[in-house]
Coordinates of C-alpha atoms in Angstrom, one line a residue:
X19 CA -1.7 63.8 19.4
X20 CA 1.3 63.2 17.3
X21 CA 1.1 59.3 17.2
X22 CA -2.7 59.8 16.5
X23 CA -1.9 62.2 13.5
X24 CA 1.1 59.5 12.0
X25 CA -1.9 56.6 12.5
X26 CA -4.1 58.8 10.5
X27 CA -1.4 59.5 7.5
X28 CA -0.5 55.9 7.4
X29 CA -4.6 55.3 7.2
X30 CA -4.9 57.9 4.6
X31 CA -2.1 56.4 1.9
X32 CA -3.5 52.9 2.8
X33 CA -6.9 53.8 1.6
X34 CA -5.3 56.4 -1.4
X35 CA -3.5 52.9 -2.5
X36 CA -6.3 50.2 -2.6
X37 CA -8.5 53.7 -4.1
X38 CA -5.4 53.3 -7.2
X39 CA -5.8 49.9 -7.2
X40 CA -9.3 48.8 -7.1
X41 CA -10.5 50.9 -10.4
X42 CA -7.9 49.4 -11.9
X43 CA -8.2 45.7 -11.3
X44 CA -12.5 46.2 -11.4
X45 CA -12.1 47.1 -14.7
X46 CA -10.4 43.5 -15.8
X47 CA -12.5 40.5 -16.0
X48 CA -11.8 37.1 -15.5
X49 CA -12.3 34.6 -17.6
X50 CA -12.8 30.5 -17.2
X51 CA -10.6 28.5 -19.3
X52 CA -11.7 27.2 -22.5
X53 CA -12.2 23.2 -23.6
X54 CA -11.2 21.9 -20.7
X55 CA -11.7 17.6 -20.5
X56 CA -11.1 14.7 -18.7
X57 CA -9.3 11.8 -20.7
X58 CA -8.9 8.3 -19.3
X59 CA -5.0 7.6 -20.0
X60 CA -3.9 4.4 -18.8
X61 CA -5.4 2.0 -15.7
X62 CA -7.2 4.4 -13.4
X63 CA -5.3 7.3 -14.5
X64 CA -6.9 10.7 -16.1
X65 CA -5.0 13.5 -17.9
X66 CA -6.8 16.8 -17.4
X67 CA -6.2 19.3 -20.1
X68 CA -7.6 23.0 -20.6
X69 CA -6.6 25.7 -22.7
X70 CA -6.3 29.7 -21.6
X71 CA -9.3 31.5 -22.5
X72 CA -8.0 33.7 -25.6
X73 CA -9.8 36.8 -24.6
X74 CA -7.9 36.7 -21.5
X75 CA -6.0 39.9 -20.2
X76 CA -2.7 38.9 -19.2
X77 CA -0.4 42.4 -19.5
X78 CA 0.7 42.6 -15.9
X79 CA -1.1 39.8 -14.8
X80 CA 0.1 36.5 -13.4
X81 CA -2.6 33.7 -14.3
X82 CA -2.8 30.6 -12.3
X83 CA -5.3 28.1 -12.4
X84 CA -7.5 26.4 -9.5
X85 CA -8.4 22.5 -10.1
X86 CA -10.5 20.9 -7.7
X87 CA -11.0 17.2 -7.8
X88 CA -14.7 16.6 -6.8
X89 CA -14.7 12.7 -7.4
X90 CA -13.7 10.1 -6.4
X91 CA -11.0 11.6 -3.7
X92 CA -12.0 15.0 -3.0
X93 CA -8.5 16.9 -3.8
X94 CA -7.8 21.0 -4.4
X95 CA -4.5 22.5 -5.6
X96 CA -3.4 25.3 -8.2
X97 CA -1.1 25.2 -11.1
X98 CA 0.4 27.2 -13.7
X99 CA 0.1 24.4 -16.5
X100 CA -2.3 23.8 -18.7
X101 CA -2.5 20.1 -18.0
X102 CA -2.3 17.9 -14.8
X103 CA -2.5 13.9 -14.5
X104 CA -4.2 12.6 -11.5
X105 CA -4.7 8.8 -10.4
X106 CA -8.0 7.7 -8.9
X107 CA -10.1 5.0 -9.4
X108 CA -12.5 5.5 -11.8
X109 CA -15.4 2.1 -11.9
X110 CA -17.7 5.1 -9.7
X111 CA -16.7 7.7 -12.3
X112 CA -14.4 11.1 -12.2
X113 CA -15.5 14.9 -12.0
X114 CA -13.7 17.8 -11.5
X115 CA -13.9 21.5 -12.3
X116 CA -11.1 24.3 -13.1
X117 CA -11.1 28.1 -13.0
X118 CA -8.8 31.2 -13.9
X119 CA -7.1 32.9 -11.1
X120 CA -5.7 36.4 -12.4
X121 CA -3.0 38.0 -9.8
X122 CA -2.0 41.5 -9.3
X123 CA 0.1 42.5 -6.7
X124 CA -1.4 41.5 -3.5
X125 CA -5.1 41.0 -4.9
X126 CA -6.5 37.7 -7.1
X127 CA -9.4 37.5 -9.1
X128 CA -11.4 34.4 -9.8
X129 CA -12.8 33.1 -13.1
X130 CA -16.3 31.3 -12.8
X131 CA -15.7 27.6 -12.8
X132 CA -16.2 24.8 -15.1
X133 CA -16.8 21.4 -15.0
X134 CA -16.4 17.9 -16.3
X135 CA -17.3 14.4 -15.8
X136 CA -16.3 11.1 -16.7
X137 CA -19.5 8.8 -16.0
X138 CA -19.3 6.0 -14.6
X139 CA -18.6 2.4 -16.9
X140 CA -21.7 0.2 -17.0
X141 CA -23.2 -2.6 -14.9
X142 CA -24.4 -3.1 -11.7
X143 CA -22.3 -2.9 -8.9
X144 CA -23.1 -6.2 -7.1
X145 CA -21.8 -7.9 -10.6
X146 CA -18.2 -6.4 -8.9
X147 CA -15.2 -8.3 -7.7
X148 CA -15.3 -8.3 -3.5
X149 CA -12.7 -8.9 -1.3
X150 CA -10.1 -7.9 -3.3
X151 CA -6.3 -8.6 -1.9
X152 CA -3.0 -8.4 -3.1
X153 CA 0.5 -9.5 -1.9
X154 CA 3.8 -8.9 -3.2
X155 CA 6.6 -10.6 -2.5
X156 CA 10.4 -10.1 -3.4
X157 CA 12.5 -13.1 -5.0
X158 CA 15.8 -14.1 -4.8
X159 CA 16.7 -13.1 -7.9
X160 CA 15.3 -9.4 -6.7
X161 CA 12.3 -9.4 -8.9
X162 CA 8.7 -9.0 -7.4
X163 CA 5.8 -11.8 -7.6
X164 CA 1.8 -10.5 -7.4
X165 CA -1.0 -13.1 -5.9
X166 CA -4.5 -11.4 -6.0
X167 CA -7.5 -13.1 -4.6
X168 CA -11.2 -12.1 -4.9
X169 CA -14.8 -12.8 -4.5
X170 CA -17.0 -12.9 -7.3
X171 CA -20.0 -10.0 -6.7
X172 CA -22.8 -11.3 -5.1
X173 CA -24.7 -10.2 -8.8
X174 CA -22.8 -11.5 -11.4
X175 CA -24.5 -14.4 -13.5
X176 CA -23.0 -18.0 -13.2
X177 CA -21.5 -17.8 -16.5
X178 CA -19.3 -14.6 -15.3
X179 CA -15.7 -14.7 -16.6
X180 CA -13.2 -12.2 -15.0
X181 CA -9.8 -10.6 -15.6
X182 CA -7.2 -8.7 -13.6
X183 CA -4.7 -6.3 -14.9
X184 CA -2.0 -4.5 -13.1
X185 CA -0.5 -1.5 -13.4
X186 CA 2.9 -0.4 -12.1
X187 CA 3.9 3.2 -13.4
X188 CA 3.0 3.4 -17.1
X189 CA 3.4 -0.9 -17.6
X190 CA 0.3 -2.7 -18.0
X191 CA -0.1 -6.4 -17.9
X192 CA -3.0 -9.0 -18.0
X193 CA -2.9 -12.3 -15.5
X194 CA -1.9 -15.0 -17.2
X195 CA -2.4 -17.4 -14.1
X196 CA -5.7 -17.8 -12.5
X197 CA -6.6 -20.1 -9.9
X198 CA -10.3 -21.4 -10.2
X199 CA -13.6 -21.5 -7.6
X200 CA -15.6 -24.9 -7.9
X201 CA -17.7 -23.0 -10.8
X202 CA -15.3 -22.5 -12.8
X203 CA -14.9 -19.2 -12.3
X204 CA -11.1 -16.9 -11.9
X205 CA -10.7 -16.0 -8.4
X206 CA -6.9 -15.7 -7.8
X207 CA -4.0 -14.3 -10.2
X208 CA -0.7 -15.0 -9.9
X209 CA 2.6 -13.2 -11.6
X210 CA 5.7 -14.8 -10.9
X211 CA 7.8 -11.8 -12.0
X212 CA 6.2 -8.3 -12.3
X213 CA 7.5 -5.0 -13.4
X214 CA 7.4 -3.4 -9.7
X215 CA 10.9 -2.1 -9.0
X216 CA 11.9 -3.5 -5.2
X217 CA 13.9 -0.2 -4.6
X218 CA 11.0 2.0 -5.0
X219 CA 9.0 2.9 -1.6
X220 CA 5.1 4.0 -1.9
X221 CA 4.7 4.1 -5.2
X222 CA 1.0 2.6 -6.3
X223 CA 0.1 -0.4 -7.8
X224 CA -3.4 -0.4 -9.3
X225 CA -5.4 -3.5 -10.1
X226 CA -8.2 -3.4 -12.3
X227 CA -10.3 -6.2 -12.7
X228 CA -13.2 -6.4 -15.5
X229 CA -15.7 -9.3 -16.5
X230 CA -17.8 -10.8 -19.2
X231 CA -21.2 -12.5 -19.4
X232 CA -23.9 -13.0 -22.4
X233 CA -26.4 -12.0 -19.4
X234 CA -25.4 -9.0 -17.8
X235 CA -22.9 -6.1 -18.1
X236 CA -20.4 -6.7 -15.4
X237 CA -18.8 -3.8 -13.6
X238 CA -15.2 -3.3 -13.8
X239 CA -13.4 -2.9 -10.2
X240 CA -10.2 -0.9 -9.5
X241 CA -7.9 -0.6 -6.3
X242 CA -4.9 1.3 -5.5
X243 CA -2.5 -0.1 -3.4
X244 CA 0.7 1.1 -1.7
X245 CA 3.8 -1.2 -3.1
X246 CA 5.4 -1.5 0.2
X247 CA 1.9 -2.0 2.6
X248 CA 1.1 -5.3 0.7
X249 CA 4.5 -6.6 0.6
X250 CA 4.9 -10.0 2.7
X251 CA 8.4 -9.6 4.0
X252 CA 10.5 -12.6 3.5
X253 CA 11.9 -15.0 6.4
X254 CA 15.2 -14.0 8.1
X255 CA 17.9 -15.7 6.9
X256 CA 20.8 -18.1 8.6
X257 CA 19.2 -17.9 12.4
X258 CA 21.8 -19.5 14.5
X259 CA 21.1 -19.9 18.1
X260 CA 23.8 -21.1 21.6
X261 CA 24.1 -20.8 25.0
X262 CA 26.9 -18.9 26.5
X263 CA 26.9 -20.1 30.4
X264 CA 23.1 -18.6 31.7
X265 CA 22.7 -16.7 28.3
X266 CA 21.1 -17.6 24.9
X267 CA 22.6 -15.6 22.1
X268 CA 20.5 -15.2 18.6
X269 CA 21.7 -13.9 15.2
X270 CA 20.8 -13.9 12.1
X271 CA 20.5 -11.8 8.6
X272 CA 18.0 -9.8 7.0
X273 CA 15.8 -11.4 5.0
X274 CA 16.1 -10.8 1.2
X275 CA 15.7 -7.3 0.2
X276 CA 17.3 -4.7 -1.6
X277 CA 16.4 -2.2 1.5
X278 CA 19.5 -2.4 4.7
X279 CA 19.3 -3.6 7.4
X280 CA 18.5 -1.0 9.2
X281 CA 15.1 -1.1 7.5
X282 CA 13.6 -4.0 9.6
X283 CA 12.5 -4.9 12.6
X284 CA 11.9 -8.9 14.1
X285 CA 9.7 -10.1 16.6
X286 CA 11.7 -13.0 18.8
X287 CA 9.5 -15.9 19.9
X288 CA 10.9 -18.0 22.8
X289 CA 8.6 -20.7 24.0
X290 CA 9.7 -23.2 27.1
X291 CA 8.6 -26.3 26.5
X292 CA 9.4 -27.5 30.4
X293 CA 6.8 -24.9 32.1
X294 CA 5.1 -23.7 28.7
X295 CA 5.5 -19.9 29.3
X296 CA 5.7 -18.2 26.3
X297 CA 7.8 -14.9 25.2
X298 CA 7.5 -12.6 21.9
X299 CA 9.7 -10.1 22.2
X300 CA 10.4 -7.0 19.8
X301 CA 14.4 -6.3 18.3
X302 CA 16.1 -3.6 16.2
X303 CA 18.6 -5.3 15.8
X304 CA 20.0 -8.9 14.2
X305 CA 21.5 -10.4 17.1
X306 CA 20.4 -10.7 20.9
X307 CA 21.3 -11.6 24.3
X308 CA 19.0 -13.5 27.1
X309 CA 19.3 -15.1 30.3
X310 CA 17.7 -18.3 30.6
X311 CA 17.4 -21.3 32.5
X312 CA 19.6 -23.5 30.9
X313 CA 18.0 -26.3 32.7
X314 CA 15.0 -26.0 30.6
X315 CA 14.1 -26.5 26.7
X316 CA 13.6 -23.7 24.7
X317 CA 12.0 -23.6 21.2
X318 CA 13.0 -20.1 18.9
X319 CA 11.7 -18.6 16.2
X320 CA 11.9 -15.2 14.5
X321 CA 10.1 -13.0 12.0
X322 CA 10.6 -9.7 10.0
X323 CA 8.6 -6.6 8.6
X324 CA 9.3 -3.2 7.6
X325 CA 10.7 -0.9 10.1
X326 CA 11.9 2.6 8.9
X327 CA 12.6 2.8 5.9
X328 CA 9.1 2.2 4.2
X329 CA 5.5 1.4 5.5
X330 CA 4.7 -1.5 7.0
X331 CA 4.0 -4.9 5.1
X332 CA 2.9 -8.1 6.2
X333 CA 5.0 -10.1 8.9
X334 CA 7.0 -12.5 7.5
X335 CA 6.6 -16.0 8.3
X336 CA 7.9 -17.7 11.1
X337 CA 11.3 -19.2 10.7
X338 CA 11.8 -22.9 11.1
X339 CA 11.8 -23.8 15.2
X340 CA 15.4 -24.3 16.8
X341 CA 15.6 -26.1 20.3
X342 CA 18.2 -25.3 22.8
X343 CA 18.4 -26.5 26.2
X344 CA 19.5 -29.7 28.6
X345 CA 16.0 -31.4 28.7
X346 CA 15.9 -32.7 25.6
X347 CA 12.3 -33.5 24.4
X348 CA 13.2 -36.8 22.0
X349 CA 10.4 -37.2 18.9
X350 CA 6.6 -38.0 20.5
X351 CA 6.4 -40.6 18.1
X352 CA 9.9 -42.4 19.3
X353 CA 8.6 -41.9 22.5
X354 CA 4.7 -43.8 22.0
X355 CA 6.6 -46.2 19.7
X356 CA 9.2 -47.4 22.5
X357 CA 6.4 -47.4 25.2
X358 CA 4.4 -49.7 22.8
X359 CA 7.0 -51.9 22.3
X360 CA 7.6 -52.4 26.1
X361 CA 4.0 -52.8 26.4
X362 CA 4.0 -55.4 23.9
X363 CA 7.1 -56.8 25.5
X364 CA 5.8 -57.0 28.7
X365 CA 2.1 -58.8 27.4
X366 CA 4.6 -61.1 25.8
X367 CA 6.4 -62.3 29.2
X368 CA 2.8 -62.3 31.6
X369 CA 1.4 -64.4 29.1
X370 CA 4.3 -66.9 28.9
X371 CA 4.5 -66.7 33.2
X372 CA 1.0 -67.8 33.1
X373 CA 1.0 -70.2 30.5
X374 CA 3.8 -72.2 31.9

């Protein structure tokens, strides 16, 4: 009886509280914020900007505000700012809507919502860009390149001119390079030095890409792309290969990058040219051990990519083939040029046998 009697209490100034409470916050309403728009800032970027609503109660009151992101990502989150900056791409259009969210204590009140859009730019979408790609690459002076290919859209009138932007933080910069079809027409864009810092990791690179025609509107196109995913990792460097009794020993160094070492991995490819077995085997590390048959020829090469550190790029190229091994496979060519000549010798001798 006593435990059902303290449960009943504890019941009792539970509902007394939320009774002291709920008159108090019912009689507060909540109101949406007030001019709220969407404002294209730079390369697929938008500032969203709202002001409190001035009737607003806020004695006592924490406000907060709820942003969802309808288009083109759907995204949610909450703020206490009156402003937020989101990057999307924006050739389908943006919308998004905001509300008031009015804390007390342990309750929150909602505002109604409203809403904005930023329509869509004009012209078809087949008169689009396709098959966009894009493929960094860090030089040896530690600057970044950029090559962009695409396809023109299926839609786009003969006469269609396009142009590709970039943008890397708050830098924007026009090709100033383009490689051309048959028709004329830009399909690649190449920067030989960029403003993407090689130290960063994941920040996004946008590409916009927008086109011209006296018979149509063309359709710009935008991607987003992570800085470290389209990177094409370069070559290791100094590969030096030797036997040691049964055992082929490898090193090398990391290919040029600001990142360590310990931010790459290598495949190892071994191929023996006697029984023609091949091996690709996956390292760590920059050096390694294996036992061989030194009787045999061996051809090596290695590659890198991203291990740790950062996502993944694009596998470096192959480095240049190293032989080691007794069997020594001499040049094909010397080879069918010395049989030739023998052949040629030996024509030379049964014709002069059977002359004479």
């Amino acid at each position: 009886m006593d435990s059902m009697m303290r449960v009943f209490l504890i019941l009792l100034w539970t509902a007394n509280l939320v009774q002291r409470n709920v008159p108090q916050a019912a009689r507060v309403q909540v109101f949406p914020p007030i001019n709220f728009t969407l404002t294209v800032s730079a390369l697929a970027q938008v500032l969203l900007h709202w002001k409190p609503n001035p009737n607003q109660e806020q004695k006592n009151y924490t406000i907060r505000y709820d942003v969802k992101i309808l288009s083109p990502v759907p995204e949610e989150y909450d703020t206490k700012k009156t402003h937020s900056i989101r990057t999307a791409v924006l050739h389908n259009g943006f919308s998004a809507r905001i509300r008031t969210l009015l804390h007390h204590n342990d309750l929150q009140m909602r505002s109604d919502w409203v809403k904005e859009k930023i329509l869509p730019p004009p012209g078809a979408p087949e008169t689009s860009v396709t098959n966009l790609s894009c493929v960094t690459r860090i030089t040896i002076s530690n600057t970044v390149s950029l090559h962009c290919t695409w396809l023109p859209g299926q839609g786009a009138p003969e006469d269609t001119k396009y142009f590709l932007f970039y943008r890397y933080e708050m830098y924007t910069e026009e090709c100033q390079d383009y490689i051309k079809d048959k028709w004329n027409r830009n399909t690649e864009c190449r920067f030989s030095v960029t403003h993407i810092d090689p130290e960063e990791i994941d920040n996004l690179i946008v590409i916009h890409i927008n086109g011209s025609s006296k018979y149509a509107a063309i359709k710009p196109f935008q991607q987003l792309f992570n800085q470290n995913a389209i990177e094409k990792v370069n070559v290791p460097r100094n590969v030096t290969v030797f036997l040691e009794q049964n055992d082929l020993l490898a090193t090398w160094e990391k290919p040029i990058s600001p990142f360590p070492k310990e931010c790459f991995e290598y495949e190892f490819y071994l191929f023996n040219l006697m029984s023609g077995n091949k091996q690709i085997l996956k390292i760590s590390s920059t050096n390694f051990r294996l036992r061989i048959d030194v009787t045999n020829r061996y051809s090596i090469q290695i590659r890198a990519n991203h291990h740790i550190c950062c996502m993944r790029g694009f596998w470096s190229d192959w480095s240049e083939i190293i032989y080691v091994g007794e069997n020594k496979l001499e040049n094909p060519i010397a080879w069918i040029l010395a049989v030739l000549c023998l052949s040629t010798c030996c024509t030379f001798l049964l014709v002069a046998i059977i002359c004479k």
